[in-house]
CSV table of C-alpha atoms in Angstrom, one decimal:
chain,number,residue,atom,x,y,z
Q,1,MET,CA,-0.1,-0.2,0.0
Q,2,PRO,CA,1.5,3.5,-1.0
Q,3,ILE,CA,2.5,5.9,1.7
Q,4,LYS,CA,1.0,9.2,2.1
Q,5,SER,CA,3.5,12.3,2.1
Q,6,ARG,CA,3.4,15.8,1.9
Q,7,ALA,CA,5.8,17.0,-0.7
Q,8,VAL,CA,6.7,20.2,-2.8
Q,9,VAL,CA,5.3,19.9,-6.3
Q,10,ILE,CA,5.8,22.0,-9.2
Q,11,PRO,CA,2.7,21.3,-11.4
Q,12,LYS,CA,3.4,23.9,-14.3
Q,13,ARG,CA,6.0,26.7,-14.7
Q,14,ASN,CA,6.5,29.1,-12.1
Q,15,THR,CA,4.2,27.5,-9.6
Q,16,ILE,CA,5.0,25.9,-6.2
Q,17,GLU,CA,2.5,24.0,-4.1
Q,18,ILE,CA,2.5,21.7,-1.1
Q,19,ARG,CA,0.4,18.5,-2.2
Q,20,THR,CA,-0.1,15.2,-0.7
Q,21,VAL,CA,1.4,12.6,-2.8
Q,22,GLN,CA,1.7,8.8,-2.9
Q,23,VAL,CA,4.9,7.2,-2.2
Q,24,ASN,CA,5.8,3.4,-2.8
Q,25,GLU,CA,6.6,1.4,0.2
Q,26,PRO,CA,10.3,0.2,0.5
Q,27,LYS,CA,11.2,-3.0,-1.4
Q,28,ALA,CA,13.5,-5.5,0.1
Q,29,GLY,CA,16.7,-3.7,-0.6
Q,30,ASP,CA,15.4,-0.1,0.2
Q,31,VAL,CA,14.8,2.1,3.1
Q,32,LEU,CA,12.2,4.6,4.1
Q,33,ILE,CA,13.4,8.0,5.1
Q,34,ARG,CA,11.5,10.8,7.0
Q,35,THR,CA,12.7,14.0,5.9
Q,36,ALA,CA,13.8,16.7,8.4
Q,37,PHE,CA,15.9,19.3,6.2
Q,38,THR,CA,16.1,20.1,2.4
Q,39,SER,CA,17.4,22.7,0.5
Q,40,ILE,CA,17.1,24.4,-2.9
Q,41,SER,CA,19.8,24.5,-5.6
Q,42,ALA,CA,19.2,27.8,-7.1
Q,43,GLY,CA,20.6,27.2,-10.4
Q,44,THR,CA,18.9,23.9,-11.2
Q,45,GLU,CA,15.4,24.7,-9.7
Q,46,ARG,CA,15.5,28.2,-11.6
Q,47,MET,CA,15.8,26.2,-14.6
Q,48,LEU,CA,13.2,23.8,-13.7
Q,49,LEU,CA,10.6,26.4,-12.9
Q,50,ASP,CA,11.5,28.2,-16.1
Q,51,GLY,CA,10.7,25.0,-18.0
Q,52,ARG,CA,14.1,25.0,-19.4
Q,53,LEU,CA,15.2,21.5,-18.0
Q,54,PRO,CA,15.3,18.6,-20.7
Q,55,GLN,CA,13.2,15.5,-20.7
Q,56,PRO,CA,12.3,13.4,-18.6
Q,57,GLN,CA,12.8,15.8,-15.6
Q,58,LEU,CA,10.3,18.4,-17.3
Q,59,LEU,CA,7.1,16.3,-17.1
Q,60,PHE,CA,4.9,18.2,-14.8
Q,61,PRO,CA,3.9,17.8,-12.1
Q,62,VAL,CA,7.2,17.0,-10.6
Q,63,VAL,CA,8.8,16.9,-7.1
Q,64,PRO,CA,12.0,18.9,-7.1
Q,65,GLY,CA,15.1,18.6,-5.0
Q,66,TYR,CA,18.3,16.7,-4.5
Q,67,GLU,CA,19.6,17.9,-1.1
Q,68,THR,CA,17.7,16.0,1.5
Q,69,VAL,CA,18.5,14.9,5.0
Q,70,GLY,CA,16.4,12.7,7.1
Q,71,GLN,CA,16.2,9.7,9.2
Q,72,VAL,CA,15.7,6.1,8.1
Q,73,VAL,CA,12.4,4.9,9.8
Q,74,GLN,CA,12.0,1.6,7.9
Q,75,VAL,CA,14.6,-0.8,6.2
Q,76,GLY,CA,13.7,-3.6,3.9
Q,77,SER,CA,14.4,-7.4,4.4
Q,78,LYS,CA,17.5,-7.1,2.5
Q,79,ALA,CA,18.7,-3.7,3.7
Q,80,PRO,CA,21.3,-3.3,6.4
Q,81,LYS,CA,19.4,-3.1,9.8
Q,82,GLU,CA,22.1,-0.7,11.2
Q,83,LEU,CA,20.6,1.8,8.9
Q,84,LEU,CA,17.3,2.2,11.0
Q,85,GLY,CA,17.3,5.3,12.9
Q,86,GLN,CA,20.4,6.8,11.4
Q,87,TRP,CA,20.6,10.3,9.9
Q,88,VAL,CA,21.3,10.2,6.1
Q,89,TYR,CA,21.6,12.2,3.0
Q,90,ILE,CA,19.7,11.2,0.0
Q,91,GLY,CA,19.7,12.9,-3.5
Q,92,GLY,CA,16.1,12.3,-4.2
Q,93,ALA,CA,14.3,9.2,-5.5
Q,94,ARG,CA,12.0,8.3,-8.3
Q,95,CYS,CA,9.5,6.7,-5.7
Q,96,PHE,CA,6.1,8.3,-6.6
Q,97,ARG,CA,2.9,7.5,-7.9
Q,98,GLY,CA,1.1,10.1,-10.3
Q,99,VAL,CA,3.7,12.6,-9.9
Q,100,ASN,CA,7.3,12.7,-11.5
Q,101,ALA,CA,10.5,13.3,-9.8
Q,102,ALA,CA,13.1,16.1,-10.6
Q,103,TRP,CA,14.7,14.9,-8.7
Q,104,GLY,CA,12.2,14.0,-6.0
Q,105,GLY,CA,13.9,15.1,-2.9
Q,106,GLN,CA,11.4,17.6,-1.6
Q,107,SER,CA,9.3,15.1,0.0
Q,108,GLU,CA,8.3,14.2,3.7
Q,109,TYR,CA,8.9,10.5,2.9
Q,110,ILE,CA,11.4,9.0,0.4
Q,111,THR,CA,11.8,5.4,-0.6
Q,112,ALA,CA,15.3,4.6,-1.9
Q,113,GLU,CA,17.8,1.8,-2.6
Q,114,HIS,CA,19.8,1.5,0.6
Q,115,GLU,CA,22.9,1.7,-1.3
Q,116,ARG,CA,22.0,5.5,-2.3
Q,117,VAL,CA,21.9,6.8,1.0
Q,118,VAL,CA,25.0,8.7,2.7
Q,119,PRO,CA,24.9,8.0,6.6
Q,120,LEU,CA,26.0,11.4,7.9
Q,121,GLY,CA,27.7,10.1,11.4
Q,122,SER,CA,29.0,12.8,13.4
Q,123,ILE,CA,28.0,15.7,11.5
Q,124,ASP,CA,25.2,18.1,12.2
Q,125,PRO,CA,21.9,16.8,10.2
Q,126,ALA,CA,21.2,20.2,8.8
Q,127,THR,CA,24.6,20.8,7.5
Q,128,GLY,CA,24.1,17.5,5.5
Q,129,VAL,CA,22.2,19.4,2.8
Q,130,LEU,CA,25.5,20.8,1.7
Q,131,LEU,CA,26.6,17.3,0.5
Q,132,ALA,CA,25.3,17.6,-3.0
Q,133,LEU,CA,26.9,20.7,-3.9
Q,134,ALA,CA,30.1,20.3,-1.8
Q,135,ALA,CA,30.4,17.0,-3.7
Q,136,THR,CA,30.0,19.0,-7.1
Q,137,ALA,CA,32.6,21.3,-6.1
Q,138,LEU,CA,34.9,18.7,-5.1
Q,139,HIS,CA,34.4,16.7,-8.3
Q,140,GLY,CA,35.2,20.2,-10.2
Q,141,VAL,CA,38.4,20.7,-8.1
Q,142,LYS,CA,39.5,16.9,-9.0
Q,143,VAL,CA,38.9,17.6,-12.7
Q,144,GLY,CA,41.0,20.6,-12.5
Q,145,GLN,CA,44.0,18.5,-11.2
Q,146,ILE,CA,45.0,21.2,-8.9
Q,147,ARG,CA,48.8,20.9,-8.0
Q,148,ARG,CA,50.7,22.5,-4.9
Q,149,THR,CA,52.3,25.0,-7.3
Q,150,ASP,CA,49.1,26.1,-8.8
Q,151,ARG,CA,47.4,29.5,-8.4
Q,152,VAL,CA,43.9,29.3,-8.4
Q,153,LEU,CA,40.8,31.8,-9.5
Q,154,VAL,CA,37.4,31.0,-8.6
Q,155,LEU,CA,34.7,33.2,-10.3
Q,156,GLY,CA,31.8,33.5,-8.5
Q,157,GLN,CA,30.8,33.1,-4.7
Q,158,GLY,CA,27.6,31.4,-4.6
Q,159,ILE,CA,27.5,28.4,-2.8
Q,160,VAL,CA,29.4,26.4,-5.2
Q,161,GLY,CA,32.1,28.8,-5.7
Q,162,GLN,CA,32.4,29.2,-1.9
Q,163,LEU,CA,32.9,25.3,-1.5
Q,164,ALA,CA,35.3,25.1,-4.6
Q,165,ALA,CA,37.6,27.8,-3.1
Q,166,ARG,CA,37.8,26.0,0.2
Q,167,LEU,CA,38.3,22.5,-1.5
Q,168,ALA,CA,40.9,24.1,-3.7
Q,169,LYS,CA,43.1,25.1,-0.9
Q,170,LEU,CA,42.3,21.7,0.7
Q,171,ALA,CA,43.9,20.2,-2.4
Q,172,GLY,CA,47.0,22.1,-2.1
Q,173,ALA,CA,46.6,25.2,-4.2
Q,174,GLN,CA,49.3,27.5,-3.7
Q,175,HIS,CA,47.1,30.4,-3.9
Q,176,VAL,CA,43.4,30.9,-4.1
Q,177,ALA,CA,41.7,33.9,-5.1
Q,178,VAL,CA,37.9,34.5,-5.5
Q,179,ALA,CA,35.9,37.2,-7.3
Q,180,ASP,CA,32.4,38.3,-7.1
Q,181,ARG,CA,30.2,41.4,-7.3
Q,182,VAL,CA,28.1,40.8,-4.4
Q,183,ALA,CA,29.8,42.1,-1.1
Q,184,VAL,CA,27.8,39.9,1.4
Q,185,ARG,CA,28.8,36.8,-0.4
Q,186,LEU,CA,32.7,37.9,-0.4
Q,187,GLN,CA,32.2,38.3,3.5
Q,188,ALA,CA,31.7,34.8,3.8
Q,189,SER,CA,34.6,33.8,1.6
Q,190,GLN,CA,37.6,31.9,2.8
Q,191,ALA,CA,40.4,32.5,0.5
Q,192,ASP,CA,43.8,33.9,0.1
Q,193,GLN,CA,42.6,37.0,-2.0
Q,194,VAL,CA,39.1,38.3,-2.3
Q,195,ILE,CA,38.2,40.4,-4.9
Q,196,ASP,CA,35.2,42.6,-5.2
Q,197,VAL,CA,34.9,43.4,-9.0
Q,198,THR,CA,32.7,46.3,-8.4
Q,199,ARG,CA,35.8,47.9,-6.5
Q,200,GLU,CA,38.6,46.9,-8.6
Q,201,SER,CA,39.1,45.1,-11.8
Q,202,LEU,CA,40.2,41.5,-12.2
Q,203,ASP,CA,43.3,42.6,-14.3
Q,204,GLU,CA,44.6,44.7,-11.3
Q,205,ALA,CA,43.8,42.4,-8.6
Q,206,ILE,CA,45.4,39.4,-10.4
Q,207,GLY,CA,48.6,41.4,-11.7
Q,208,GLU,CA,51.5,39.7,-13.3
Q,209,SER,CA,50.8,36.5,-11.6
Q,210,LYS,CA,48.7,34.4,-13.8
Q,211,VAL,CA,46.4,31.8,-12.8
Q,212,ASP,CA,46.9,28.0,-13.6
Q,213,VAL,CA,43.5,27.1,-12.8
Q,214,LEU,CA,40.3,29.1,-13.5
Q,215,ILE,CA,37.2,27.7,-12.0
Q,216,GLU,CA,34.0,29.3,-13.5
Q,217,ALA,CA,31.1,29.1,-11.0
Q,218,THR,CA,28.9,31.9,-12.0
Q,219,GLY,CA,27.1,30.4,-14.9
Q,220,SER,CA,28.0,33.5,-17.1
Q,221,MET,CA,30.0,33.2,-20.4
Q,222,GLY,CA,30.7,37.0,-20.2
Q,223,ALA,CA,32.5,36.6,-16.8
Q,224,LEU,CA,34.5,33.6,-18.1
Q,225,SER,CA,35.3,35.5,-21.3
Q,226,GLY,CA,36.5,38.4,-19.4
Q,227,ALA,CA,38.8,36.3,-17.1
Q,228,LEU,CA,40.5,34.2,-20.0
Q,229,PRO,CA,43.4,36.6,-20.4
Q,230,LEU,CA,44.5,36.0,-16.6
Q,231,LEU,CA,45.4,32.5,-17.6
Q,232,ALA,CA,48.9,31.2,-17.6
Q,233,ASN,CA,50.3,29.1,-20.6
Q,234,HIS,CA,48.9,25.6,-20.5
Q,235,GLY,CA,46.2,26.8,-17.9
Q,236,ARG,CA,43.1,24.8,-17.1
Q,237,VAL,CA,39.5,26.3,-17.1
Q,238,VAL,CA,37.0,24.2,-15.1
Q,239,LEU,CA,33.4,24.9,-16.1
Q,240,LEU,CA,31.4,24.3,-12.9
Q,241,GLY,CA,28.4,26.2,-13.7
Q,242,TYR,CA,25.6,24.9,-16.0
Q,243,TYR,CA,25.2,26.9,-19.4
Q,244,ASP,CA,22.8,27.0,-22.4
Q,245,HIS,CA,25.6,27.3,-24.7
Q,246,ILE,CA,29.3,27.7,-24.7
Q,247,ASN,CA,30.5,30.9,-26.3
Q,248,ILE,CA,34.0,32.2,-25.5
Q,249,PRO,CA,36.7,34.1,-27.5
Q,250,TYR,CA,39.0,31.7,-28.9
Q,251,ALA,CA,42.3,33.9,-29.2
Q,252,PRO,CA,43.1,33.8,-25.5
Q,253,VAL,CA,42.4,30.0,-25.1
Q,254,PHE,CA,44.5,29.4,-28.3
Q,255,MET,CA,47.4,31.6,-27.2
Q,256,ARG,CA,47.8,29.9,-23.8
Q,257,GLU,CA,47.0,26.4,-25.2
Q,258,ALA,CA,44.5,26.2,-22.4
Q,259,GLN,CA,42.5,23.3,-21.6
Q,260,ILE,CA,38.6,23.4,-21.3
Q,261,LEU,CA,37.4,21.0,-18.7
Q,262,VAL,CA,33.7,20.3,-17.9
Q,263,ALA,CA,32.8,19.0,-14.6
Q,264,ARG,CA,29.3,17.2,-14.6
Q,265,GLU,CA,28.5,16.2,-11.0
Q,266,TRP,CA,30.0,14.0,-8.2
Q,267,GLU,CA,31.0,10.4,-8.4
Q,268,PHE,CA,28.9,7.9,-7.0
Q,269,GLY,CA,29.9,4.8,-4.9
Q,270,PRO,CA,31.2,4.1,-1.4
Q,271,ASP,CA,34.5,5.8,-2.2
Q,272,GLY,CA,32.8,8.8,-4.2
Q,273,ASP,CA,32.7,12.5,-3.7
Q,274,LEU,CA,29.5,12.2,-1.4
Q,275,PRO,CA,31.3,10.1,1.5
Q,276,ARG,CA,34.4,12.0,0.9
Q,277,VAL,CA,33.0,15.5,1.7
Q,278,ARG,CA,30.9,14.0,4.5
Q,279,ASP,CA,34.2,12.9,5.9
Q,280,LEU,CA,35.9,16.3,5.2
Q,281,LEU,CA,33.1,17.8,7.2
Q,282,ALA,CA,33.3,15.6,10.2
Q,283,SER,CA,36.9,16.0,10.5
Q,284,GLY,CA,36.7,19.8,10.3
Q,285,GLU,CA,39.0,19.9,7.2
Q,286,LEU,CA,36.2,21.4,5.4
Q,287,ASN,CA,34.8,24.6,7.0
Q,288,VAL,CA,31.3,25.6,6.2
Q,289,ASP,CA,30.7,28.3,8.6
Q,290,GLY,CA,28.4,31.1,7.5
Q,291,LEU,CA,27.2,29.1,4.4
Q,292,LEU,CA,23.7,28.0,5.7
Q,293,THR,CA,22.3,31.5,5.7
Q,294,HIS,CA,18.7,31.3,6.2
Q,295,HIS,CA,16.2,28.9,7.8
Q,296,VAL,CA,12.5,28.4,6.6
Q,297,PRO,CA,9.8,26.2,7.7
Q,298,LEU,CA,8.1,24.1,5.1
Q,299,ASP,CA,4.7,26.0,5.3
Q,300,ARG,CA,6.8,29.0,4.0
Q,301,ILE,CA,8.1,27.0,1.0
Q,302,GLN,CA,7.1,29.8,-1.5
Q,303,ALA,CA,9.3,32.3,0.7
Q,304,ALA,CA,12.0,29.7,0.7
Q,305,TYR,CA,12.2,29.8,-3.0
Q,306,ARG,CA,12.2,33.6,-3.3
Q,307,LEU,CA,15.1,33.6,-1.0
Q,308,ALA,CA,17.0,30.9,-2.8
Q,309,LEU,CA,16.3,32.5,-6.3
Q,310,GLU,CA,16.2,36.2,-5.8
Q,311,ASP,CA,18.2,37.4,-2.8
Q,312,PRO,CA,22.0,37.3,-3.4
Q,313,ALA,CA,22.6,37.3,0.4
Q,314,CYS,CA,21.3,33.7,0.6
Q,315,LEU,CA,23.9,31.4,0.1
Q,316,LYS,CA,21.8,28.4,1.3
Q,317,VAL,CA,18.5,28.0,2.8
Q,318,VAL,CA,17.5,25.0,4.7
Q,319,VAL,CA,13.9,24.2,4.6
Q,320,THR,CA,12.8,22.5,8.0
Q,321,TRP,CA,10.1,20.0,7.9
Q,322,PRO,CA,7.6,19.2,10.7
Q,323,GLN,CA,8.7,16.1,13.0
Q,324,ASN,CA,5.5,15.8,14.8
Q,325,GLY,CA,3.1,12.8,14.1
Q,326,THR,CA,3.3,9.0,14.5
Q,327,GLY,CA,4.7,7.9,11.2
Q,328,PRO,CA,3.9,7.3,7.6
Q,329,GLU,CA,0.2,6.8,6.8
Q,330,GLY,CA,-1.0,4.3,4.4
Q,331,ALA,CA,-3.1,5.4,1.4
């Protein structure tokens, strides 16, 4: 019998609702998770609301989200019994009846294969909503093959850029500079050099010390094009945003024999990027102080989306889900 669950549903473009949906019961190898915290990935969900994501995700109505933390409240007969009661991260699931998932994380209950959950261990559960984008940033840093002699410039200090800068330093970069035009974001930055491009040009700030790795985290081809002349010979450009088209001047790339590298998302698996950033958070090596900027209850979900999509001071909003009640209700 399916389980009744409250969920955030996008029934059509630019519309957000809370609905009761039906979630499949866990199979033998599945777990059932009760959600406590979710977040909103502004770049992805802006495209979803605008109707610009490709099929099959864009089959309205959809349950959005891939940044979910909750507790395992039921385990299937072939799932590890020790998962019961644990706080875990889950990147959504296609477990719904009558509604699609893109990616299905914003639901009170989620059924998923036990291999897909990441136990949070000792880290604060709300901090677990950062795992998805921290893993994305970690993957981008790995794609950039950062070495100890490298000078790194991160364009954009949204949440992915913030995390990429911190992870680049952890990877051993000699010097990490960050650039943005939003002062409140720059105040949260952790880097060797913080550049407010409304006050000084990138050219002046970087000077003669060219950069070996340019991490683009703004999603703007204009920002990337303007920074290409700052690359050293044989420099690497890591595209860590999402772009409708790639359109950059060829001359600065050609003259420097630069590499253009695309970072898709994190690597999966028990040794992948999600458990790796979990461990970095648990050890304190990855410091995320100041990145969870807003907390909003589920019943104000429209306000949460406005914050995430429209307020430049919002690096990461945590949506808190009610925890009262006796458990899942069968439909």
